[in-house]
Short mmCIF file of C-alpha atoms and ligand atoms in Angstrom, two decimals:
data_model
loop_
_atom_site.label_atom_id
_atom_site.label_comp_id
_atom_site.label_asym_id
_atom_site.label_seq_id
_atom_site.Cartn_x
_atom_site.Cartn_y
_atom_site.Cartn_z
CA MET E 1 7.43 40.45 -3.07
CA LYS E 2 5.13 39.80 -0.12
CA ILE E 3 2.35 37.19 -0.17
CA ALA E 4 -0.41 37.09 2.40
CA VAL E 5 -2.27 33.80 2.91
CA VAL E 6 -5.71 33.83 4.56
CA LEU E 7 -6.98 30.53 5.95
CA GLY E 8 -9.32 29.44 8.71
CA THR E 9 -10.55 25.84 8.46
CA ARG E 10 -9.05 22.35 8.35
CA PRO E 11 -9.16 21.88 4.57
CA GLU E 12 -7.66 25.33 3.92
CA ILE E 13 -4.70 24.57 6.21
CA ILE E 14 -4.12 21.24 4.43
CA LYS E 15 -4.40 22.58 0.90
CA MET E 16 -2.44 25.77 1.49
CA ALA E 17 0.40 23.97 3.29
CA PRO E 18 2.24 23.05 0.07
CA ILE E 19 1.98 26.67 -1.18
CA ILE E 20 3.17 28.04 2.19
CA ASP E 21 6.14 25.65 1.99
CA GLU E 22 6.94 26.79 -1.54
CA ILE E 23 6.77 30.48 -0.53
CA ILE E 24 9.07 29.91 2.42
CA GLN E 25 11.57 27.80 0.44
CA ARG E 26 11.89 30.54 -2.21
CA GLY E 27 12.58 33.15 0.48
CA ILE E 28 9.45 35.19 -0.41
CA ASP E 29 7.97 37.28 2.41
CA LEU E 30 4.89 35.59 3.90
CA THR E 31 2.11 36.92 6.13
CA LEU E 32 -0.07 34.13 7.43
CA ILE E 33 -3.55 35.13 8.63
CA HIS E 34 -5.76 32.63 10.46
CA THR E 35 -9.39 33.71 10.69
CA GLY E 36 -10.00 31.41 13.69
CA GLN E 37 -13.10 29.85 12.14
CA HIS E 38 -11.79 26.42 13.24
CA TYR E 39 -10.28 26.65 16.71
CA ASP E 40 -10.37 23.15 18.31
CA LYS E 41 -6.91 21.61 18.50
CA GLU E 42 -8.15 18.69 16.39
CA MET E 43 -9.43 21.04 13.64
CA SER E 44 -6.54 23.49 13.51
CA ASP E 45 -3.34 23.35 15.59
CA ASN E 46 -2.74 19.63 14.89
CA PHE E 47 -2.61 20.41 11.17
CA PHE E 48 0.01 23.11 11.61
CA ARG E 49 1.99 20.47 13.53
CA ASP E 50 1.52 17.59 11.06
CA LEU E 51 2.06 19.70 7.95
CA GLU E 52 4.97 21.60 9.57
CA ILE E 53 3.74 25.08 8.77
CA PRO E 54 4.76 28.08 10.87
CA ALA E 55 2.31 29.50 13.39
CA PRO E 56 0.13 32.24 11.91
CA ASN E 57 1.34 35.83 12.18
CA TYR E 58 -2.20 36.87 13.02
CA ASN E 59 -5.23 35.02 14.40
CA ILE E 60 -8.50 36.93 14.13
CA ARG E 61 -10.32 34.45 16.41
CA VAL E 62 -13.74 34.85 14.87
CA GLY E 63 -14.95 31.50 16.27
CA SER E 64 -18.33 30.05 15.40
CA GLY E 65 -21.50 32.03 14.53
CA SER E 66 -23.96 32.89 11.81
CA HIS E 67 -22.58 33.51 8.30
CA GLY E 68 -23.09 37.29 8.53
CA LYS E 69 -21.42 37.58 11.91
CA GLN E 70 -18.53 35.29 11.08
CA THR E 71 -17.84 36.90 7.67
CA GLY E 72 -18.23 40.46 9.04
CA LEU E 73 -15.75 39.83 11.87
CA MET E 74 -13.33 38.26 9.43
CA MET E 75 -13.57 41.24 7.08
CA LYS E 76 -12.85 43.71 9.88
CA GLY E 77 -9.86 41.70 11.11
CA ILE E 78 -8.36 40.95 7.70
CA GLU E 79 -8.72 44.60 6.60
CA GLU E 80 -6.70 45.81 9.59
CA VAL E 81 -3.93 43.34 8.90
CA LEU E 82 -3.77 44.06 5.15
CA MET E 83 -3.65 47.82 5.73
CA ASP E 84 -0.57 47.28 7.96
CA GLU E 85 1.15 44.56 5.96
CA LYS E 86 0.46 45.82 2.41
CA PRO E 87 1.13 42.51 0.61
CA ASP E 88 1.43 42.29 -3.20
CA ILE E 89 -1.16 39.53 -3.36
CA VAL E 90 -3.63 37.84 -0.98
CA LEU E 91 -4.18 34.11 -1.49
CA VAL E 92 -7.43 32.47 -0.45
CA GLN E 93 -8.33 28.82 -0.98
CA GLY E 94 -11.55 27.03 -1.82
CA ASP E 95 -14.98 28.10 -0.73
CA THR E 96 -15.19 28.87 2.97
CA ASN E 97 -16.23 32.15 4.58
CA ALA E 98 -12.53 33.16 4.73
CA VAL E 99 -12.47 33.14 0.93
CA LEU E 100 -15.38 35.53 0.69
CA ALA E 101 -14.07 37.83 3.44
CA GLY E 102 -10.45 37.82 2.22
CA ALA E 103 -11.35 38.43 -1.41
CA LEU E 104 -13.79 41.29 -0.72
CA VAL E 105 -11.50 43.12 1.66
CA ALA E 106 -8.32 42.75 -0.42
CA SER E 107 -9.93 43.76 -3.71
CA LYS E 108 -11.41 46.89 -2.17
CA LEU E 109 -7.93 47.82 -0.89
CA HIS E 110 -6.70 47.32 -4.48
CA ILE E 111 -4.61 44.35 -3.48
CA ALA E 112 -4.49 41.51 -6.01
CA VAL E 113 -6.41 38.37 -5.00
CA GLY E 114 -5.30 34.87 -6.00
CA HIS E 115 -8.01 32.25 -5.74
CA VAL E 116 -6.57 28.79 -5.16
CA GLU E 117 -8.92 25.99 -6.29
CA ALA E 118 -10.94 28.41 -8.41
CA GLY E 119 -13.62 27.48 -10.96
CA LEU E 120 -15.39 24.71 -9.06
CA ARG E 121 -19.18 24.87 -9.40
CA SER E 122 -21.90 22.71 -7.86
CA PHE E 123 -24.55 24.87 -9.60
CA ASP E 124 -26.42 24.79 -6.27
CA MET E 125 -26.88 28.27 -4.87
CA THR E 126 -28.36 26.91 -1.64
CA MET E 127 -24.80 25.98 -0.62
CA PRO E 128 -22.93 28.75 1.23
CA GLU E 129 -19.78 27.40 -0.45
CA GLU E 130 -21.16 28.10 -3.97
CA ILE E 131 -21.91 31.71 -3.01
CA ASN E 132 -18.43 32.10 -1.50
CA ARG E 133 -16.52 30.72 -4.47
CA MET E 134 -18.53 32.68 -7.04
CA ALA E 135 -18.26 35.95 -5.14
CA CYS E 136 -14.54 35.40 -4.71
CA ASP E 137 -14.05 34.77 -8.42
CA VAL E 138 -15.69 38.11 -9.28
CA THR E 139 -13.01 39.99 -7.32
CA SER E 140 -9.93 37.87 -8.11
CA THR E 141 -6.93 38.78 -10.24
CA MET E 142 -5.36 35.31 -10.61
CA TYR E 143 -7.18 31.98 -10.70
CA PHE E 144 -5.39 28.71 -9.85
CA ILE E 145 -7.60 26.01 -11.23
CA PRO E 146 -7.42 22.28 -10.62
CA THR E 147 -8.70 20.96 -13.99
CA GLU E 148 -9.61 21.99 -17.54
CA GLU E 149 -13.29 21.36 -16.67
CA SER E 150 -13.21 23.94 -13.87
CA ALA E 151 -11.36 26.38 -16.12
CA ILE E 152 -14.15 26.04 -18.69
CA ASN E 153 -16.70 26.95 -15.96
CA LEU E 154 -14.88 30.25 -15.58
CA LEU E 155 -14.64 30.86 -19.34
CA ALA E 156 -18.39 30.22 -19.61
CA GLU E 157 -18.92 32.96 -16.98
CA GLY E 158 -16.84 35.37 -19.06
CA TYR E 159 -13.48 35.39 -17.27
CA SER E 160 -10.43 36.22 -19.41
CA ARG E 161 -8.32 33.13 -20.19
CA LYS E 162 -5.21 35.22 -19.57
CA ASN E 163 -5.64 35.09 -15.78
CA LEU E 164 -6.59 31.40 -15.58
CA PHE E 165 -3.84 28.90 -14.61
CA ILE E 166 -4.53 25.18 -14.68
CA THR E 167 -2.30 23.97 -11.87
CA GLY E 168 -3.88 20.77 -10.57
CA ASN E 169 -4.95 20.65 -6.94
CA THR E 170 -2.52 21.18 -4.03
CA VAL E 171 -4.31 18.35 -2.25
CA VAL E 172 -2.23 15.97 -4.45
CA ASP E 173 0.99 17.71 -3.30
CA ALA E 174 -0.17 17.37 0.29
CA CYS E 175 -1.12 13.68 -0.07
CA PHE E 176 2.09 12.65 -1.84
CA ARG E 177 4.36 14.61 0.51
CA HIS E 178 2.82 13.30 3.68
CA LEU E 179 1.81 9.71 2.98
CA GLU E 180 5.40 8.49 3.05
CA ILE E 181 6.12 10.37 6.30
CA ALA E 182 2.91 8.97 7.73
CA LYS E 183 3.75 5.35 6.80
CA LYS E 184 7.15 5.60 8.47
CA ARG E 185 5.60 7.01 11.59
CA GLY E 186 2.89 4.37 11.98
CA PHE E 187 -0.35 4.85 13.85
CA GLU E 188 0.59 6.67 17.00
CA GLU E 189 -2.42 8.78 17.78
CA GLU E 190 -4.30 7.56 20.81
CA SER E 191 -7.56 7.83 18.92
CA LEU E 192 -6.50 5.20 16.41
CA ALA E 193 -4.43 3.01 18.69
CA SER E 194 -7.49 2.48 20.89
CA LEU E 195 -9.41 1.04 17.91
CA ASN E 196 -7.62 -2.23 17.37
CA ILE E 197 -6.77 -0.74 14.02
CA ASP E 198 -4.37 -3.63 13.33
CA ASN E 199 -7.31 -5.33 11.70
CA MET E 200 -7.52 -3.21 8.60
CA ASP E 201 -9.99 -5.50 6.76
CA ASN E 202 -13.07 -3.93 5.27
CA ILE E 203 -12.40 -0.45 6.59
CA LEU E 204 -15.02 2.11 5.66
CA THR E 205 -13.87 5.62 6.48
CA LEU E 206 -16.82 7.93 6.99
CA THR E 207 -16.82 11.71 7.24
CA MET E 208 -19.77 14.08 7.02
CA HIS E 209 -20.29 17.66 7.98
CA ARG E 210 -22.22 19.37 5.15
CA ALA E 211 -25.00 21.56 6.49
CA GLU E 212 -27.46 20.07 4.00
CA ASN E 213 -26.86 16.57 5.45
CA VAL E 214 -26.09 16.93 9.12
CA ASP E 215 -28.53 19.75 9.87
CA ASP E 216 -31.39 17.74 8.29
CA LYS E 217 -32.73 15.00 10.59
CA ASN E 218 -34.40 13.12 7.77
CA ARG E 219 -31.27 12.92 5.64
CA VAL E 220 -28.98 12.03 8.50
CA SER E 221 -31.41 9.33 9.68
CA ASN E 222 -31.36 7.75 6.19
CA ILE E 223 -27.58 7.69 6.22
CA ILE E 224 -27.54 6.13 9.69
CA GLY E 225 -30.12 3.59 8.49
CA ALA E 226 -27.61 2.47 5.83
CA LEU E 227 -24.68 2.39 8.28
CA LYS E 228 -26.68 0.06 10.58
CA GLU E 229 -26.98 -2.50 7.79
CA LEU E 230 -23.32 -2.36 6.70
CA LYS E 231 -22.37 -4.82 9.40
CA GLU E 232 -19.60 -6.48 7.44
CA MET E 233 -17.71 -3.14 7.33
CA ASN E 234 -15.40 -1.83 10.03
CA ILE E 235 -16.73 1.78 10.00
CA ILE E 236 -14.34 4.44 11.35
CA PHE E 237 -16.03 7.81 11.75
CA PRO E 238 -13.79 10.74 12.80
CA ILE E 239 -16.61 13.08 13.70
CA HIS E 240 -16.65 16.76 12.74
CA PRO E 241 -17.66 18.98 15.72
CA ARG E 242 -20.67 20.29 13.79
CA THR E 243 -21.91 16.74 13.21
CA LYS E 244 -21.40 15.67 16.83
CA LYS E 245 -23.46 18.62 17.96
CA THR E 246 -26.35 18.04 15.56
CA LEU E 247 -26.44 14.24 16.11
CA GLN E 248 -26.65 14.95 19.84
CA ASP E 249 -29.38 17.57 19.28
CA PHE E 250 -31.39 15.06 17.18
CA GLY E 251 -30.90 12.31 19.80
CA LEU E 252 -29.13 10.10 17.20
CA PHE E 253 -25.57 10.10 18.57
CA ASP E 254 -25.95 7.29 21.14
CA GLU E 255 -27.89 5.09 18.70
CA LEU E 256 -24.97 5.30 16.21
CA ASN E 257 -22.25 5.07 18.85
CA ASP E 258 -23.78 1.89 20.27
CA LEU E 259 -23.33 -0.04 17.00
CA SER E 260 -20.43 -2.47 17.47
CA HIS E 261 -19.19 -2.07 13.86
CA VAL E 262 -19.16 1.76 14.07
CA HIS E 263 -16.24 3.50 15.78
CA ILE E 264 -16.86 7.20 16.37
CA ILE E 265 -13.60 9.01 17.12
CA LYS E 266 -12.40 12.61 17.38
CA PRO E 267 -11.16 14.26 14.16
CA VAL E 268 -7.80 12.69 13.33
CA GLY E 269 -4.49 14.46 12.50
CA TYR E 270 -3.48 14.52 8.84
CA LEU E 271 -0.78 11.84 8.99
CA ASP E 272 -3.04 9.29 10.72
CA PHE E 273 -5.98 10.21 8.48
CA LEU E 274 -3.93 9.66 5.29
CA GLN E 275 -2.98 6.20 6.52
CA LEU E 276 -6.56 5.42 7.47
CA THR E 277 -7.97 6.50 4.13
CA SER E 278 -5.23 4.89 2.05
CA LYS E 279 -5.93 1.54 3.72
CA SER E 280 -9.70 1.83 3.41
CA THR E 281 -11.84 -0.40 1.20
CA LEU E 282 -14.29 2.41 0.79
CA ILE E 283 -14.72 6.09 1.66
CA LEU E 284 -18.20 7.37 2.42
CA THR E 285 -18.18 11.14 2.62
CA ASP E 286 -19.75 14.51 1.89
CA SER E 287 -16.36 16.24 2.12
CA GLY E 288 -14.90 18.04 -0.89
CA GLY E 289 -11.27 17.33 -0.05
CA LEU E 290 -11.93 13.67 0.58
CA GLN E 291 -13.46 13.12 -2.84
CA GLU E 292 -10.16 14.40 -4.28
CA GLU E 293 -7.98 12.39 -1.89
CA ALA E 294 -9.94 9.19 -2.53
CA ILE E 295 -9.12 9.28 -6.26
CA THR E 296 -5.53 10.29 -5.53
CA LEU E 297 -5.09 7.34 -3.15
CA ASN E 298 -6.99 4.87 -5.41
CA VAL E 299 -9.82 4.26 -2.92
CA PRO E 300 -13.42 4.04 -4.18
CA ALA E 301 -15.61 6.85 -2.90
CA LEU E 302 -19.35 7.12 -2.39
CA THR E 303 -20.37 10.75 -1.99
CA LEU E 304 -23.28 11.57 0.27
CA ARG E 305 -24.46 14.42 -1.97
CA TYR E 306 -26.81 14.98 -4.89
CA ASN E 307 -24.33 17.16 -6.76
CA THR E 308 -20.62 17.76 -6.67
CA GLU E 309 -18.29 20.51 -7.75
CA ARG E 310 -15.78 17.70 -8.35
CA PRO E 311 -17.56 16.02 -11.33
CA GLU E 312 -14.18 14.88 -12.72
CA THR E 313 -13.98 12.24 -9.98
CA VAL E 314 -17.35 10.86 -11.10
CA THR E 315 -16.60 10.86 -14.85
CA ALA E 316 -13.21 9.31 -14.19
CA GLY E 317 -15.03 6.48 -12.46
CA GLY E 318 -13.65 6.78 -8.92
CA ASN E 319 -16.60 8.39 -7.22
CA ILE E 320 -20.38 7.72 -7.18
CA LEU E 321 -22.98 10.22 -5.94
CA VAL E 322 -25.41 8.45 -3.62
CA GLY E 323 -27.08 11.43 -1.89
CA SER E 324 -28.61 10.43 1.42
CA ASP E 325 -30.47 7.59 -0.24
CA LYS E 326 -30.20 4.48 1.97
CA ASP E 327 -30.72 2.00 -0.91
CA ALA E 328 -28.15 3.68 -3.13
CA ILE E 329 -25.58 3.71 -0.35
CA LEU E 330 -26.14 0.04 0.46
CA GLU E 331 -26.28 -1.17 -3.13
CA ASN E 332 -23.01 0.55 -4.12
CA ALA E 333 -21.18 -0.32 -0.89
CA GLU E 334 -22.10 -4.01 -1.30
CA LYS E 335 -20.85 -3.91 -4.89
CA ILE E 336 -17.53 -2.41 -3.90
CA LEU E 337 -17.17 -5.04 -1.21
CA ASN E 338 -18.22 -8.09 -3.23
CA ASP E 339 -17.65 -7.33 -6.90
CA LYS E 340 -13.87 -7.24 -7.44
CA GLU E 341 -14.11 -6.08 -11.06
CA PHE E 342 -16.38 -3.17 -10.08
CA ALA E 343 -14.15 -2.17 -7.17
CA ASP E 344 -10.94 -2.43 -9.26
CA LYS E 345 -12.42 -0.19 -11.92
CA MET E 346 -13.12 2.46 -9.28
CA ARG E 347 -9.65 2.06 -7.74
CA ASN E 348 -7.95 2.45 -11.11
CA ALA E 349 -9.77 5.63 -12.07
CA PRO E 350 -7.25 8.19 -13.37
CA ASN E 351 -6.54 11.11 -11.04
CA PRO E 352 -7.70 14.35 -12.70
CA TYR E 353 -5.96 16.59 -10.14
CA GLY E 354 -2.39 16.65 -11.46
CA GLN E 355 1.02 15.32 -10.55
CA GLY E 356 1.58 16.91 -7.15
CA ASN E 357 3.38 20.04 -8.47
CA SER E 358 0.46 22.39 -8.06
CA ALA E 359 2.17 24.60 -5.42
CA LYS E 360 5.19 25.09 -7.64
CA LEU E 361 3.08 26.05 -10.65
CA THR E 362 1.04 28.48 -8.49
CA VAL E 363 4.06 30.29 -7.06
CA ASP E 364 5.75 30.35 -10.50
CA ALA E 365 2.70 32.11 -11.95
CA ILE E 366 2.55 34.62 -9.09
CA LYS E 367 6.26 35.42 -9.46
CA ASP E 368 5.80 35.96 -13.20
CA TYR E 369 2.83 38.33 -12.65
CA TYR E 370 4.80 40.21 -9.97
CA GLU E 371 7.80 40.64 -12.23
CA LYS E 372 5.62 41.90 -15.09
CA GLY E 373 3.89 44.43 -12.79
CA LEU E 374 0.54 42.67 -13.24
CA LEU E 375 -0.20 42.56 -9.53
CA ASN E 376 -0.41 46.37 -9.37
CA ILE E 377 -4.08 47.19 -9.24
CA THR E 378 -4.48 50.78 -10.39
CA ALA E 379 -7.27 52.76 -11.98
CA PRO E 380 -6.98 52.62 -15.81
CA GLU E 381 -5.49 55.59 -17.62
CA ASP E 382 -5.68 54.25 -21.19
CA ILE E 383 -8.73 55.34 -23.18
CA MET E 384 -10.79 52.18 -23.66
CA THR E 385 -10.61 50.95 -27.24
CA SER E 386 -13.67 49.37 -28.75
CA PHE E 387 -13.76 45.70 -29.65
CA LYS E 388 -16.04 43.37 -31.54
CA ARG E 389 -17.22 40.00 -30.27
CA LYS E 390 -16.80 37.45 -33.04
CA MET E 391 -16.74 33.77 -33.91
CA ALA E 392 -14.68 31.90 -36.53
CA LEU E 393 -13.98 28.43 -37.87
CA ILE E 394 -10.23 28.04 -38.19
CA LYS E 395 -9.12 26.40 -41.43
CA GLU E 396 -5.36 26.60 -41.20
CA ASP E 397 -2.76 25.15 -38.84
CA MET E 398 -2.35 27.73 -36.06
CA THR E 399 -2.20 28.02 -32.30
CA VAL E 400 -4.34 30.16 -30.02
CA GLY E 401 -1.30 32.44 -29.55
CA ASP E 402 -0.77 32.83 -33.33
CA PHE E 403 -4.43 33.64 -33.90
CA GLU E 404 -4.53 36.29 -31.19
CA LYS E 405 -1.38 37.99 -32.45
CA LYS E 406 -2.54 38.00 -36.08
CA ASN E 407 -5.99 39.38 -35.29
CA ASN E 408 -5.19 41.53 -32.22
CA ALA E 409 -7.74 39.41 -30.40
CA LEU E 410 -8.43 37.49 -27.24
CA ILE E 411 -9.97 34.06 -27.60
CA HIS E 412 -12.70 33.11 -25.11
CA MET E 413 -13.88 29.67 -26.06
CA VAL E 414 -12.63 26.91 -28.32
CA PHE E 415 -14.96 24.18 -29.63
CA ASP E 416 -13.32 20.99 -30.88
CA GLY E 417 -16.38 19.40 -32.49
CA ASP E 418 -18.92 19.42 -29.64
CA LYS E 419 -16.20 19.47 -26.96
CA MET E 420 -15.12 22.70 -25.30
CA ARG E 421 -11.37 23.11 -24.81
CA PHE E 422 -9.32 25.50 -22.72
CA PRO E 423 -7.58 27.98 -25.06
CA ALA E 424 -4.01 27.45 -23.91
CA ASP E 425 -1.44 29.54 -25.86
CA ASP E 426 -0.01 26.54 -27.65
CA LEU E 427 -3.28 24.73 -28.50
CA ASN E 428 -3.49 24.06 -32.23
CA ILE E 429 -6.97 25.17 -33.32
CA LYS E 430 -7.10 23.89 -36.89
CA GLU E 431 -10.64 22.72 -37.70
CA MET E 432 -11.90 24.20 -34.42
CA CYS E 433 -14.44 26.95 -33.81
CA VAL E 434 -13.47 29.92 -31.63
CA THR E 435 -15.27 32.87 -30.09
CA TYR E 436 -13.09 35.94 -29.49
CA ASP E 437 -12.86 39.68 -28.92
CA GLU E 438 -11.21 41.58 -31.77
CA TYR E 439 -9.64 44.92 -30.78
CA GLU E 440 -9.23 47.87 -33.10
C1 UD1 H 1 -16.73 25.05 7.35
C2 UD1 H 1 -16.93 25.56 5.93
C3 UD1 H 1 -17.14 24.39 4.99
C4 UD1 H 1 -15.97 23.44 5.08
C5 UD1 H 1 -15.77 23.01 6.53
C6 UD1 H 1 -14.51 22.18 6.65
C7 UD1 H 1 -18.09 27.71 5.60
C8 UD1 H 1 -19.34 28.35 5.21
N1 UD1 H 1 -18.14 26.40 5.85
O1 UD1 H 1 -17.93 24.34 7.73
O2 UD1 H 1 -17.21 24.86 3.64
O3 UD1 H 1 -16.23 22.31 4.30
O4 UD1 H 1 -15.61 24.17 7.35
O5 UD1 H 1 -14.52 21.39 7.82
O6 UD1 H 1 -17.07 28.38 5.68
N2 UD1 H 1 -17.13 23.83 15.69
C9 UD1 H 1 -16.42 23.44 16.80
N3 UD1 H 1 -15.06 23.60 16.81
C10 UD1 H 1 -14.36 24.14 15.79
C11 UD1 H 1 -15.08 24.58 14.66
C12 UD1 H 1 -16.47 24.41 14.61
O7 UD1 H 1 -16.99 22.94 17.76
O8 UD1 H 1 -13.13 24.23 15.86
C13 UD1 H 1 -18.56 23.63 15.67
C14 UD1 H 1 -19.40 24.79 16.16
O9 UD1 H 1 -20.52 24.29 16.81
C15 UD1 H 1 -19.84 25.45 14.85
C16 UD1 H 1 -19.99 24.26 13.92
O10 UD1 H 1 -18.96 23.38 14.31
O11 UD1 H 1 -21.04 26.16 15.00
C17 UD1 H 1 -19.83 24.64 12.45
O12 UD1 H 1 -18.58 25.28 12.22
P1 UD1 H 1 -18.39 26.36 11.02
O13 UD1 H 1 -16.98 26.81 10.99
O14 UD1 H 1 -19.46 27.38 11.05
O15 UD1 H 1 -18.70 25.49 9.72
P2 UD1 H 1 -18.23 24.06 9.27
O16 UD1 H 1 -19.39 23.16 9.30
O17 UD1 H 1 -17.01 23.65 10.03
N1 UDP H 2 -9.25 15.16 7.43
C1 UDP H 2 -8.35 14.87 8.45
N2 UDP H 2 -8.82 14.29 9.58
C2 UDP H 2 -10.13 13.92 9.74
C3 UDP H 2 -11.04 14.20 8.68
C4 UDP H 2 -10.56 14.82 7.54
O1 UDP H 2 -7.16 15.14 8.34
O2 UDP H 2 -10.48 13.40 10.80
C5 UDP H 2 -8.78 15.86 6.22
C6 UDP H 2 -8.97 15.15 4.91
O3 UDP H 2 -7.84 14.34 4.62
C7 UDP H 2 -9.14 16.27 3.90
C8 UDP H 2 -9.70 17.42 4.72
O4 UDP H 2 -9.57 17.04 6.10
O5 UDP H 2 -7.87 16.72 3.41
C9 UDP H 2 -11.18 17.61 4.40
O6 UDP H 2 -11.72 18.55 5.29
P1 UDP H 2 -13.27 18.70 5.49
O7 UDP H 2 -13.96 17.44 5.12
O8 UDP H 2 -13.44 19.22 6.88
O9 UDP H 2 -13.63 19.90 4.51
P2 UDP H 2 -14.01 19.98 2.95
O10 UDP H 2 -12.94 19.38 2.15
O11 UDP H 2 -15.34 19.31 2.77
O12 UDP H 2 -14.17 21.45 2.73
#
């Protein structure tokens, strides 16, 4: 079996690292393709170093540019590699342009696509990420999904439950594996050593890079307005290159940099960043990955967005959406700082993203599909049988698997009272309502 992994940005490197490790440890052939979307040492090479992943076999070096140009160049480059390498499956992760490019190219070459971190939805089509993740899901063969809630998003869009695997999120694997290594190593990076980081009281770790925040002068000014007033916090801001550029263009960089309680530093390597976040009193962010890491590391998060494709973190109680609303940022930050009960409740929110075995579950599922021949994408030769779409209330004790066998059916949705459930094979559906396709 040969697996190709396409990645191109900082979060993809971090979240694919545990899967890459798992592939290598099992002796499976790996082709690693870097799109080159992130190219600064601090956004790419340092993560290969910290996470100990091999250098990519190919780097397409697309660099920065408009969405069309970047995605188009990626498609051309990835297609050439896949035609040579002929992998059994191409794995893409998350919602960047690499996901869109990799999935479109592979599926048209009739190569199976595995979408890691599938099923997330912000329901906001103005986000390039929402377009990327939805377009990728249309072309994928296997879906590796962090939570039941995200799996239900895919069921609601009509995807067959058979190809959906709830694996947790590999970010938990990455956090758990590297935090211990990081603690032993201590803060060595120049960027952090220069900060008098020994005083870890009231650390607020800030990251922001979302286009809808940092490309909007009004929103970014509101956020800076709040930061100015949070004088009792020690604000550490590893700045994303996009954000540095736009703050400079808006003439806001110096104003922020001059504040004595705000430390703007270069993006930090993963080991240092994990230590920084795990010792923080509060995380203020618009990052997707950081919302997940905050709840994994038991640190309260305030998210600088009006929606999130990680709603589990909010319902679990570890994350609050504050948008770019200055008052909401200040009010919640003050509460986390001064109201111990409130802060403890956020810290103790249960982690919805699994136990840290997501990479293992993902590679297990791929191996199983490979062995059953389910990664072979060929034109159908069976005459399509007709089926009826039906609904039933189940009276007797039976599992999803039993029902499907008995009725030659495929269950789509399960309603347990007013709660939707994922139809896992072994779910007992007595007293539940199901919708299903019945085949002749
Ligand atoms: C991309 C992803 C976003 C993800 C983020 C992770 C898309 C559509 N966006 O956003 O989903 O959350 O990565 O960080 O795929 N730049 C540099 N050096 C670099 C990379 C970028 O200076 O190594 C600057 C360039 O000015 C560039 C800007 O950052 O124009 C934006 O980079 P780009 O890769 O287009 O998008 P991100 O904002 O990084
Ligand atoms: N991160 C890091 N150093 C930094 C900032 C972030 O290692 O200086 C890590 C962080 O731990 C998380 C990932 O980068 O795992 C998030 O990446 P980013 O915010 O760029 O992208 P997103 O998750 O929003 O797509």
